[in-house]
Coordinates of C-alpha atoms in Angstrom, one line a residue:
Chain A
M1 CA -22.7 22.0 40.5
A2 CA -20.2 24.5 39.3
S3 CA -16.6 23.8 40.4
D4 CA -13.2 25.2 39.7
A5 CA -10.2 23.2 38.8
E6 CA -7.4 23.3 41.5
P7 CA -5.1 26.2 40.9
L8 CA -1.9 25.1 39.2
V9 CA 0.9 24.3 41.7
L10 CA 4.2 23.3 40.3
K11 CA 6.1 21.2 42.8
S12 CA 9.2 20.6 40.7
P13 CA 11.8 23.4 40.9
T14 CA 12.8 22.6 37.3
L15 CA 9.2 23.1 36.0
R16 CA 8.9 26.3 38.1
W17 CA 12.2 27.6 36.6
I18 CA 10.9 26.9 33.1
E19 CA 7.4 28.3 33.8
H20 CA 8.9 31.6 35.2
R21 CA 10.7 32.1 31.9
L22 CA 8.3 30.4 29.4
P23 CA 4.8 30.1 30.8
I24 CA 3.7 27.3 28.6
I25 CA 2.7 24.9 31.4
G26 CA 0.3 27.5 32.8
F27 CA -1.0 28.2 29.3
G28 CA -1.7 24.6 28.7
Y29 CA -3.3 24.3 32.1
Q30 CA -5.4 27.4 31.6
H31 CA -6.8 26.2 28.2
L32 CA -7.0 22.4 28.6
V33 CA -7.6 21.9 32.3
A34 CA -9.1 24.9 34.1
Y35 CA -10.9 26.3 31.0
Q36 CA -14.5 27.0 32.1
T37 CA -17.0 25.1 29.9
P38 CA -20.8 25.1 30.0
R39 CA -22.1 22.1 32.0
N40 CA -24.9 21.4 29.5
L41 CA -22.9 20.7 26.3
N42 CA -24.4 17.7 24.4
Y43 CA -22.6 15.3 22.1
W44 CA -22.9 17.7 19.1
W45 CA -20.1 19.6 20.9
N46 CA -17.7 16.7 20.5
F47 CA -17.1 17.5 16.8
G48 CA -14.8 20.5 17.4
S49 CA -12.2 18.5 19.1
L50 CA -12.8 15.6 16.6
A51 CA -12.1 18.0 13.8
G52 CA -8.8 18.9 15.4
I53 CA -7.9 15.3 15.8
C54 CA -8.8 14.7 12.1
L55 CA -6.5 17.5 11.1
M56 CA -3.7 15.9 13.1
I57 CA -4.3 12.4 11.6
Q58 CA -4.2 14.0 8.1
I59 CA -0.9 15.8 8.8
V60 CA 0.8 12.8 10.4
T61 CA -0.3 10.3 7.7
G62 CA 0.4 12.8 5.0
I63 CA 4.0 13.6 6.1
V64 CA 4.6 9.8 6.1
L65 CA 3.1 9.3 2.7
A66 CA 5.2 12.1 1.3
M67 CA 8.2 10.0 2.2
H68 CA 7.2 7.5 -0.4
Y69 CA 5.3 9.5 -3.0
T70 CA 6.9 10.9 -6.2
P71 CA 5.2 14.1 -7.6
H72 CA 6.0 13.5 -11.3
V73 CA 3.5 12.6 -14.0
A74 CA 5.6 9.6 -15.0
H75 CA 5.9 8.2 -11.5
A76 CA 3.0 9.5 -9.4
F77 CA 0.5 6.7 -10.1
D78 CA 3.1 4.0 -9.7
S79 CA 4.5 5.5 -6.5
V80 CA 1.0 5.3 -5.0
E81 CA 0.8 1.6 -6.0
H82 CA 4.2 1.2 -4.5
I83 CA 2.9 2.6 -1.3
M84 CA -0.1 0.2 -1.5
R85 CA 2.0 -2.9 -2.2
D86 CA 5.6 -2.5 -1.1
V87 CA 5.8 0.1 1.8
N88 CA 5.4 -1.5 5.2
W89 CA 1.8 -0.7 6.3
G90 CA 1.6 1.6 3.3
W91 CA -2.0 0.4 2.5
F92 CA -3.0 1.4 6.0
L93 CA -1.4 4.8 5.9
R94 CA -2.8 5.7 2.5
Y95 CA -6.4 4.4 3.3
A96 CA -6.2 6.2 6.6
H97 CA -5.3 9.4 4.7
A98 CA -7.8 9.1 1.9
N99 CA -10.7 8.0 4.2
G100 CA -9.4 10.4 6.8
A101 CA -10.2 13.3 4.4
S102 CA -13.8 12.0 4.2
M103 CA -14.0 11.7 8.0
F104 CA -12.6 15.2 8.4
F105 CA -15.4 16.6 6.2
I106 CA -18.1 14.5 7.9
V107 CA -17.0 15.8 11.2
V108 CA -16.6 19.4 10.0
Y109 CA -20.0 19.4 8.3
I110 CA -21.7 18.2 11.5
H111 CA -19.7 20.9 13.4
I112 CA -21.0 23.6 11.0
F113 CA -24.6 22.4 11.2
R114 CA -24.3 22.3 15.0
G115 CA -23.3 25.9 14.8
L116 CA -26.2 26.7 12.6
Y117 CA -28.7 25.0 14.9
Y118 CA -27.6 26.5 18.1
G119 CA -26.7 30.0 16.7
S120 CA -23.0 29.7 17.5
Y121 CA -22.3 32.4 14.9
K122 CA -24.2 35.1 16.8
P123 CA -22.5 37.9 18.8
P124 CA -20.0 37.8 20.3
R125 CA -18.8 34.8 18.2
E126 CA -19.0 36.3 14.6
L127 CA -15.2 36.2 14.0
L128 CA -15.0 32.7 15.5
W129 CA -17.6 31.6 12.9
M130 CA -15.9 33.4 10.1
L131 CA -12.5 31.9 10.9
G132 CA -14.3 28.5 10.7
V133 CA -15.5 29.4 7.2
V134 CA -11.9 30.2 6.3
I135 CA -10.8 26.8 7.6
L136 CA -13.5 25.2 5.5
L137 CA -12.3 27.0 2.4
L138 CA -8.7 26.0 3.1
M139 CA -9.8 22.4 3.7
M140 CA -11.6 22.3 0.3
A141 CA -8.5 23.6 -1.5
T142 CA -6.3 21.1 0.3
A143 CA -8.6 18.2 -0.3
F144 CA -8.9 19.1 -4.0
M145 CA -5.2 19.2 -4.5
G146 CA -4.6 16.1 -2.6
Y147 CA -7.1 14.2 -4.8
V148 CA -5.0 15.2 -7.8
L149 CA -1.8 13.6 -6.5
P150 CA -2.5 9.9 -7.2
W151 CA -2.7 11.0 -10.9
G152 CA -5.5 8.7 -11.9
Q153 CA -8.3 9.6 -14.3
M154 CA -10.4 11.4 -11.7
S155 CA -7.4 13.2 -10.5
F156 CA -6.5 14.5 -13.9
W157 CA -10.0 15.4 -15.1
G158 CA -11.0 16.8 -11.7
A159 CA -8.0 19.0 -11.8
T160 CA -8.8 20.0 -15.4
V161 CA -12.5 20.9 -14.6
I162 CA -11.8 22.7 -11.3
T163 CA -8.9 24.8 -12.7
N164 CA -11.0 25.6 -15.7
L165 CA -13.5 27.3 -13.4
F166 CA -11.2 30.2 -13.4
S167 CA -11.4 30.5 -17.2
A168 CA -14.9 32.0 -16.5
V169 CA -13.3 35.1 -15.1
P170 CA -13.9 37.9 -17.7
F171 CA -10.9 39.2 -19.7
F172 CA -8.1 37.4 -17.6
G173 CA -9.6 33.9 -17.5
E174 CA -7.3 32.3 -19.9
A175 CA -4.2 33.9 -18.4
I176 CA -5.2 32.9 -14.9
V177 CA -5.7 29.3 -16.0
T178 CA -2.4 29.1 -17.8
W179 CA -0.7 30.6 -14.7
L180 CA -2.4 27.9 -12.5
W181 CA -1.3 25.1 -14.8
G182 CA 2.2 26.4 -15.5
G183 CA 1.5 25.3 -19.1
F184 CA -1.3 24.9 -21.6
A185 CA -3.0 21.9 -19.9
V186 CA -2.8 20.1 -16.5
D187 CA 0.6 18.5 -16.6
N188 CA 3.8 18.0 -14.6
P189 CA 4.2 21.6 -13.5
T190 CA 0.6 21.5 -12.2
L191 CA 1.2 18.2 -10.3
N192 CA 4.4 19.6 -8.7
R193 CA 2.8 22.8 -7.5
F194 CA -0.2 21.0 -6.2
F195 CA 2.0 18.7 -4.2
S196 CA 3.9 21.7 -2.7
L197 CA 0.7 23.5 -1.8
H198 CA -1.0 20.3 -0.5
Y199 CA 1.9 20.0 1.9
L200 CA 1.8 23.7 2.9
L201 CA -2.0 24.4 3.4
P202 CA -2.6 22.0 6.3
F203 CA -0.1 24.0 8.3
V204 CA -1.9 27.2 7.3
I205 CA -5.1 25.5 8.6
V206 CA -3.3 24.8 11.9
G207 CA -2.6 28.5 12.2
V208 CA -6.2 29.5 11.5
V209 CA -7.4 26.8 13.9
F210 CA -5.2 28.4 16.5
L211 CA -7.0 31.8 15.9
H212 CA -10.3 29.9 15.9
L213 CA -9.4 28.6 19.4
V214 CA -8.2 32.0 20.6
A215 CA -11.6 33.4 19.6
L216 CA -13.4 30.5 21.2
H217 CA -11.7 30.8 24.5
T218 CA -12.3 34.6 24.6
H219 CA -16.0 34.2 25.2
G220 CA -16.2 30.5 25.8
S221 CA -18.3 27.8 24.1
N222 CA -21.9 28.4 23.2
N223 CA -24.3 25.8 24.6
P224 CA -27.5 24.0 23.7
V225 CA -29.6 26.6 25.5
G226 CA -27.8 29.4 23.8
I227 CA -27.8 31.8 26.7
D228 CA -24.8 33.4 28.3
L229 CA -23.9 31.3 31.3
T230 CA -22.7 32.5 34.6
K231 CA -19.9 30.8 36.5
K232 CA -22.2 28.5 38.4
D233 CA -23.3 26.9 35.2
K234 CA -19.7 26.1 34.1
I235 CA -17.3 23.3 34.9
P236 CA -13.6 22.9 34.2
F237 CA -12.7 21.3 30.8
H238 CA -10.7 18.6 32.6
P239 CA -11.8 16.0 33.6
Y240 CA -15.4 16.6 32.4
Y241 CA -14.8 17.2 28.7
T242 CA -11.5 15.6 28.2
I243 CA -13.1 12.3 29.1
K244 CA -16.2 13.0 27.2
D245 CA -14.2 14.0 24.1
L246 CA -12.1 10.8 24.5
F247 CA -15.2 8.7 24.7
G248 CA -16.6 10.4 21.5
L249 CA -13.2 9.8 19.9
S250 CA -13.3 6.1 20.5
V251 CA -16.8 5.9 19.0
F252 CA -15.5 8.0 16.0
F253 CA -12.6 5.6 15.6
L254 CA -15.1 2.7 15.3
F255 CA -16.8 4.5 12.5
F256 CA -13.5 5.5 10.8
G257 CA -12.2 2.0 11.2
S258 CA -15.2 0.4 9.7
F259 CA -14.4 2.3 6.5
L260 CA -10.6 2.0 6.7
F261 CA -10.6 -1.8 7.3
F262 CA -13.8 -3.0 5.6
A263 CA -14.7 -0.5 2.8
P264 CA -11.6 1.6 2.1
N265 CA -12.6 2.4 -1.5
V266 CA -16.4 2.9 -1.0
L267 CA -16.0 6.7 -0.7
G268 CA -13.6 7.0 -3.6
H269 CA -14.2 6.6 -7.3
P270 CA -12.9 3.4 -9.1
D271 CA -11.9 5.5 -12.2
N272 CA -9.0 6.9 -10.1
Y273 CA -7.3 3.5 -10.3
I274 CA -6.9 4.1 -14.0
P275 CA -3.7 6.1 -14.8
A276 CA -4.3 9.7 -16.0
N277 CA -4.9 9.9 -19.7
P278 CA -5.0 13.4 -21.2
L279 CA -6.6 12.0 -24.4
V280 CA -9.7 10.3 -22.8
T281 CA -12.2 11.9 -20.5
P282 CA -14.2 9.4 -18.3
P283 CA -17.9 9.3 -19.3
H284 CA -19.1 10.8 -16.0
I285 CA -16.9 13.1 -13.9
V286 CA -17.8 13.5 -10.3
P287 CA -15.9 15.1 -7.5
E288 CA -15.4 13.5 -4.1
W289 CA -18.7 13.2 -2.2
Y290 CA -17.9 16.2 0.1
F291 CA -17.9 18.5 -2.9
L292 CA -21.1 17.2 -4.5
P293 CA -23.6 19.9 -3.2
F294 CA -21.2 22.6 -4.5
Y295 CA -20.9 20.8 -7.8
A296 CA -24.7 20.7 -8.1
I297 CA -24.8 24.5 -7.5
L298 CA -22.1 25.0 -10.1
R299 CA -24.2 23.1 -12.7
A300 CA -27.5 24.6 -11.7
I301 CA -26.8 27.8 -13.5
T302 CA -27.6 26.8 -17.1
F303 CA -28.9 30.2 -18.2
D304 CA -27.4 33.7 -18.6
I305 CA -28.3 36.2 -15.9
L306 CA -28.4 39.6 -17.5
F307 CA -24.9 40.2 -18.8
I308 CA -23.4 37.3 -16.8
P309 CA -22.9 34.2 -19.0
A310 CA -24.1 30.9 -17.6
K311 CA -20.5 29.6 -17.2
L312 CA -19.5 32.5 -15.0
G313 CA -22.8 32.5 -13.2
G314 CA -22.3 28.9 -12.1
V315 CA -18.8 29.7 -10.8
I316 CA -20.1 32.8 -8.9
A317 CA -23.0 30.7 -7.4
M318 CA -20.6 28.0 -6.3
F319 CA -18.2 30.4 -4.5
A320 CA -21.1 32.5 -3.2
S321 CA -22.6 29.3 -1.5
I322 CA -19.6 29.4 0.8
G323 CA -19.2 33.2 0.7
V324 CA -22.8 33.7 2.1
L325 CA -21.7 32.0 5.3
F326 CA -19.4 34.9 6.0
F327 CA -22.4 37.2 6.2
L328 CA -24.5 34.8 8.3
P329 CA -24.1 36.7 11.6
W330 CA -25.7 39.8 9.9
L331 CA -28.4 37.9 8.0
D332 CA -29.8 36.2 11.1
K333 CA -30.5 39.1 13.5
S334 CA -32.7 37.1 15.9
K335 CA -31.5 37.7 19.5
V336 CA -32.2 34.0 20.4
R337 CA -29.3 31.8 19.6
S338 CA -30.6 28.2 20.1
A339 CA -33.1 26.7 17.7
R340 CA -34.7 25.1 20.8
F341 CA -36.5 28.4 21.4
R342 CA -37.1 29.2 17.7
P343 CA -39.9 26.8 16.5
I344 CA -40.0 28.2 13.0
Y345 CA -36.3 28.5 12.5
K346 CA -36.0 24.9 13.6
I347 CA -38.2 23.8 10.7
F348 CA -36.2 25.8 8.2
F349 CA -32.9 24.4 9.6
W350 CA -34.0 20.9 8.9
L351 CA -35.2 22.0 5.4
L352 CA -31.7 23.4 4.8
V353 CA -30.2 20.0 5.9
L354 CA -32.5 18.2 3.5
D355 CA -31.7 20.7 0.7
C356 CA -28.0 20.0 1.1
F357 CA -28.6 16.3 0.8
I358 CA -30.7 16.9 -2.3
L359 CA -27.9 19.0 -3.8
G360 CA -25.5 16.2 -3.0
Y361 CA -27.7 13.7 -4.8
V362 CA -28.1 16.0 -7.8
G363 CA -24.3 16.6 -7.9
A364 CA -23.6 12.8 -7.9
N365 CA -25.7 12.1 -11.0
P366 CA -25.5 13.2 -14.6
P367 CA -27.3 16.5 -15.2
E368 CA -30.1 15.1 -17.2
G369 CA -34.0 15.2 -17.1
W370 CA -35.7 16.1 -13.9
L371 CA -32.5 16.4 -12.0
V372 CA -31.7 19.7 -13.7
P373 CA -34.8 21.6 -12.4
L374 CA -34.4 19.8 -9.1
G375 CA -30.9 21.1 -8.8
Q376 CA -32.0 24.6 -9.7
V377 CA -34.8 24.6 -7.1
A378 CA -32.4 23.2 -4.5
T379 CA -29.9 25.9 -5.4
F380 CA -32.5 28.6 -5.2
W381 CA -33.6 27.3 -1.8
Y382 CA -30.1 27.2 -0.5
F383 CA -29.6 30.9 -1.2
A384 CA -33.2 31.8 -0.2
H385 CA -32.6 30.2 3.2
F386 CA -29.8 32.6 4.0
L387 CA -30.8 35.7 2.0
I388 CA -34.6 35.7 2.5
V389 CA -35.8 33.3 5.2
L390 CA -33.3 34.2 7.9
P391 CA -33.7 38.0 7.6
L392 CA -37.5 37.6 7.6
L393 CA -37.5 35.2 10.5
S394 CA -35.4 37.6 12.5
K395 CA -38.3 40.0 12.3
L396 CA -41.4 37.8 12.3
E397 CA -40.6 34.8 14.4
R398 CA -41.8 34.9 18.1
P399 CA -39.3 32.8 20.1
L400 CA -40.3 30.6 23.0
P401 CA -39.5 31.8 26.5
V402 CA -35.8 31.5 27.2
P403 CA -34.5 30.7 30.7
E404 CA -32.3 33.1 32.6
S405 CA -29.9 30.4 33.6
L406 CA -29.7 26.6 33.5
S407 CA -31.0 26.2 37.0
T408 CA -33.9 28.6 36.9
P409 CA -37.0 27.2 35.1
V410 CA -38.9 29.4 32.7
L411 CA -41.8 31.0 34.5
G412 CA -45.0 31.0 32.5
R413 CA -45.4 31.9 28.9
G414 CA -45.9 35.6 29.6
M415 CA -42.2 35.9 30.3
A416 CA -41.2 35.2 26.7
A417 CA -38.4 37.6 26.0
A418 CA -35.2 37.2 24.2
P419 CA -32.5 38.0 26.7
A420 CA -30.1 40.5 25.3
E421 CA -26.4 40.0 25.8
Chain B
M1 CA -30.7 0.5 38.5
A2 CA -27.5 -0.6 40.3
D3 CA -25.6 2.0 42.1
T4 CA -22.3 2.2 40.2
T5 CA -20.9 5.0 42.2
A6 CA -20.4 3.2 45.5
P7 CA -17.0 1.6 45.7
V8 CA -17.3 -2.2 45.4
Q9 CA -14.7 -4.0 47.4
T10 CA -13.5 -7.4 46.2
A11 CA -11.9 -10.0 48.3
E12 CA -8.4 -8.8 47.4
G13 CA -9.3 -5.2 48.3
G14 CA -9.5 -3.9 44.7
K15 CA -12.3 -1.7 43.6
R16 CA -14.4 -2.0 40.5
R17 CA -13.2 1.4 39.5
D18 CA -9.5 0.2 39.7
F19 CA -10.4 -2.6 37.3
L20 CA -12.2 -0.2 34.9
E21 CA -9.2 2.2 34.9
L22 CA -6.8 -0.6 34.3
V23 CA -8.8 -2.0 31.4
T24 CA -9.4 1.5 29.9
W25 CA -5.7 2.6 30.0
S26 CA -4.5 -0.8 28.8
T27 CA -6.8 -0.4 25.8
V28 CA -5.6 3.1 25.2
A29 CA -2.0 2.0 25.4
I30 CA -2.4 -1.0 23.0
G31 CA -4.5 1.1 20.6
T32 CA -1.9 3.9 20.5
A33 CA 0.9 1.4 20.0
A34 CA -1.0 -0.2 17.2
M35 CA -1.5 3.2 15.5
V36 CA 2.1 4.4 16.0
W37 CA 3.8 1.2 14.8
P38 CA 2.8 1.7 11.1
L39 CA 4.1 5.2 11.3
V40 CA 7.5 3.9 12.5
H41 CA 7.7 0.7 10.4
Q42 CA 6.9 2.5 7.1
M43 CA 10.5 3.9 7.2
N44 CA 12.0 0.4 7.2
P45 CA 13.0 -1.1 3.8
S46 CA 10.0 -1.7 1.7
A47 CA 9.2 -4.9 -0.2
D48 CA 10.7 -3.7 -3.4
V49 CA 14.0 -2.7 -1.7
L50 CA 14.2 -6.1 0.1
A51 CA 13.6 -7.8 -3.2
L52 CA 16.8 -6.4 -4.5
A53 CA 18.7 -7.4 -1.4
S54 CA 20.9 -10.0 -3.0
T55 CA 23.2 -9.8 -6.1
E56 CA 25.1 -12.4 -8.1
V57 CA 28.8 -12.0 -9.2
D58 CA 30.5 -13.8 -12.1
L59 CA 34.0 -14.7 -10.8
S60 CA 35.4 -15.9 -14.1
K61 CA 36.1 -12.3 -15.2
I62 CA 38.4 -11.5 -12.3
P63 CA 42.0 -12.5 -13.0
E64 CA 44.3 -13.6 -10.1
G65 CA 45.8 -10.6 -8.3
S66 CA 43.0 -8.2 -9.2
A67 CA 39.7 -7.1 -7.6
I68 CA 36.4 -5.6 -8.5
K69 CA 33.6 -3.6 -6.7
V70 CA 30.0 -4.7 -7.0
M71 CA 26.9 -2.8 -5.7
W72 CA 25.0 -4.8 -3.0
R73 CA 22.2 -3.1 -0.9
G74 CA 23.5 0.3 -2.0
K75 CA 27.0 -0.3 -0.8
P76 CA 30.2 -1.5 -2.6
V77 CA 31.4 -5.1 -2.0
F78 CA 35.0 -5.9 -2.8
V79 CA 35.7 -9.2 -4.5
R80 CA 39.4 -9.9 -4.6
H81 CA 41.0 -12.8 -6.4
R82 CA 44.0 -13.3 -4.1
T83 CA 47.4 -14.6 -5.1
A84 CA 49.0 -17.5 -3.2
A85 CA 51.6 -15.0 -1.8
E86 CA 48.8 -12.8 -0.4
I87 CA 47.0 -15.7 1.1
A88 CA 50.2 -16.9 2.8
E89 CA 50.9 -13.4 4.1
A90 CA 47.4 -13.0 5.6
A91 CA 47.6 -16.4 7.2
A92 CA 51.0 -15.8 8.8
V93 CA 49.9 -12.7 10.8
P94 CA 49.8 -13.6 14.5
L95 CA 46.4 -12.7 16.1
S96 CA 48.2 -10.8 18.9
E97 CA 49.2 -8.1 16.4
L98 CA 45.5 -7.5 15.4
R99 CA 43.2 -4.8 16.8
H100 CA 40.2 -7.0 15.9
P101 CA 41.7 -10.5 16.1
E102 CA 40.3 -12.8 13.4
P103 CA 42.2 -15.5 11.6
D104 CA 42.2 -15.2 7.8
S105 CA 40.5 -18.6 7.5
A106 CA 37.5 -17.3 9.4
R107 CA 37.1 -14.5 6.8
V108 CA 37.0 -16.5 3.6
K109 CA 35.1 -19.6 2.3
K110 CA 37.7 -20.2 -0.4
P111 CA 41.1 -18.7 0.3
E112 CA 41.6 -17.3 -3.2
W113 CA 38.3 -15.3 -3.0
L114 CA 38.1 -12.5 -0.4
I115 CA 34.6 -11.0 -0.4
M116 CA 33.9 -8.0 2.0
V117 CA 31.7 -5.0 2.4
G118 CA 33.9 -2.1 1.2
V119 CA 32.9 0.4 3.8
C120 CA 35.5 1.7 6.3
T121 CA 34.5 0.8 9.8
H122 CA 35.6 4.2 11.0
L123 CA 33.1 6.6 9.4
G124 CA 31.9 5.0 6.3
C125 CA 34.2 6.0 3.4
I126 CA 35.2 3.6 0.6
P127 CA 38.9 2.5 1.1
L128 CA 41.2 2.6 -1.9
G129 CA 43.1 -0.5 -3.1
T130 CA 40.6 -2.4 -5.3
A131 CA 41.3 -0.9 -8.7
A132 CA 44.7 -1.3 -10.3
G133 CA 47.0 1.5 -9.4
E134 CA 45.2 2.6 -6.2
P135 CA 47.3 2.8 -3.0
K136 CA 46.9 -0.4 -1.0
G137 CA 48.2 0.9 2.2
E138 CA 51.2 -0.2 4.3
Y139 CA 49.9 -3.8 4.6
G140 CA 49.1 -4.6 1.0
G141 CA 45.4 -4.5 1.4
W142 CA 43.3 -1.3 1.4
F143 CA 43.9 2.3 2.5
C144 CA 41.1 4.6 3.5
P145 CA 41.9 8.2 2.3
C146 CA 39.4 9.9 4.6
H147 CA 41.2 9.3 8.0
G148 CA 44.1 7.0 7.1
S149 CA 43.0 3.5 8.1
H150 CA 45.2 0.7 6.7
Y151 CA 43.7 -2.8 6.0
D152 CA 45.7 -5.9 5.2
S153 CA 45.2 -8.5 2.4
S154 CA 42.5 -10.1 4.6
G155 CA 40.7 -6.8 5.0
R156 CA 41.7 -6.6 8.7
I157 CA 42.3 -3.2 10.4
R158 CA 46.1 -2.8 11.0
K159 CA 46.7 0.9 11.5
G160 CA 44.6 4.1 11.8
P161 CA 41.4 5.0 13.6
A162 CA 39.0 2.3 12.3
P163 CA 37.9 -0.1 15.2
L164 CA 37.0 -3.2 13.2
N165 CA 37.9 -5.4 10.2
L166 CA 36.0 -4.8 7.0
P167 CA 32.7 -6.9 7.5
I168 CA 32.0 -10.1 5.6
P169 CA 28.6 -10.3 4.0
D170 CA 26.6 -13.6 3.8
Y171 CA 27.4 -15.2 0.5
T172 CA 27.1 -18.6 -1.2
F173 CA 29.1 -20.2 -4.1
L174 CA 26.5 -21.2 -6.6
S175 CA 29.2 -22.8 -8.7
D176 CA 33.0 -22.4 -9.0
T177 CA 32.6 -19.1 -10.9
L178 CA 29.3 -17.8 -9.6
V179 CA 28.7 -16.3 -6.1
R180 CA 25.5 -14.9 -4.7
I181 CA 25.9 -12.2 -2.1
G182 CA 23.1 -11.7 0.4

């Protein structure tokens, strides 16, 4: 089964001349062609390359949109309408960028949950995982600032609410917020700096993605069985996974296209087609769908915790919901990576997925009635999963027998033992 | 299940796999082209720019012997009300003397009105000679100060590095005193 790619042979003297001085052809060959990949990867492993493609789509469409957009409070909204109506294919480029952001988050969330299910954050891939969390944070900042640029009502009030999170910081809160705004409210200086940073951050993401890939290629991909594979259970990336990723990409494009061409506004909020008005707040402020679970966590803390006021508590909880992911490799100490061999973890994994959907639902609706306690329970469960359930499972759960390699079947139940590294 | 791995020969000697590859790569090529075209075409003039692509000029305010500049598509257009002497001078030049041979009659719709894009055909500067008092060059037309091109009273290149006559835009006389350029 296992096979190696042909070694790289450069026939052209020109290419050999270049390669001798600048070995980029060999580098590309090593990492995109010959790279040894587990032979048992399932379709959940498509989402890493899909995320990379999403990032490229966002950068390319974004650079093009910046050619027509004007980051000024008096012109921003109109320049977006100009893109929609006047610029050749402008509607396509803007809808591709706006829906592309949603697609990027869908892909990345699936990628993250795949990592959670198959234990891809466990040694020796802790830094790979943590770099991924950094990418998520950068994506969130980029997406937030991008949503401000059209300067509609949701842009303006989203920017106001999110920047005001920092006013919860003790002592320096007001000063920080004034510094973020460049004034005493969200206004033209804010819009200008958000545009600048929205253009910058994707390239920072590209840099971190590169580190993510360096870390990935150091120990290779994890796999659905979660064991360390020997060479005979690996196959070259090309053609096996290039073609599989391309097939996944075409299916993804069908999904993306169904939004782009048939429901381009269904993931957005109609209030953002009302120009920003600093004198009127819309009756119900919601962030984009991909922030809803975090928004629910922010609003769940309605009570003071010891000396921490509710406002600060909500902000801390929201940031901690991402921050806790950095510690995941040390919270889940189970030696078995894949949930396939962890019957109890598997249940809790799906409970966490359900919990995130509940948080999303709570975040999408006004904080009234039974949704308030539901949001609080779901928030508690989110943190309990990472801080209580995972450490306990590491000690108490008895994993199923794990095979030694992909080709050797598991012999009897008595062999149950988590293989060490 | 049918065995899809064995090569299936057709009468012409092609294999099923050849056909699949052809269809796949054609689809990839068409799809890529369809995605790249909007990225290219977005840089072409947008609808609001094209909507301003024509401009109207009131000729009644231009006395004989003088000229004005109007903006059209971001560039100056020279509108010169020529005197009878200038018309005669331009018509009398033999074509053999011209670098870019064009009779004066081919460059005007009404001989007294010379309407040209006022951008030097050398490297894009605006030649002098429209406003009163500006140098008109050695041939009584225009003089480009950047690299010394001389144009005659029909806007034809006579001396200097420019290769072509000043171009004539599309225009229509809407009435005796109103012209639409573009």
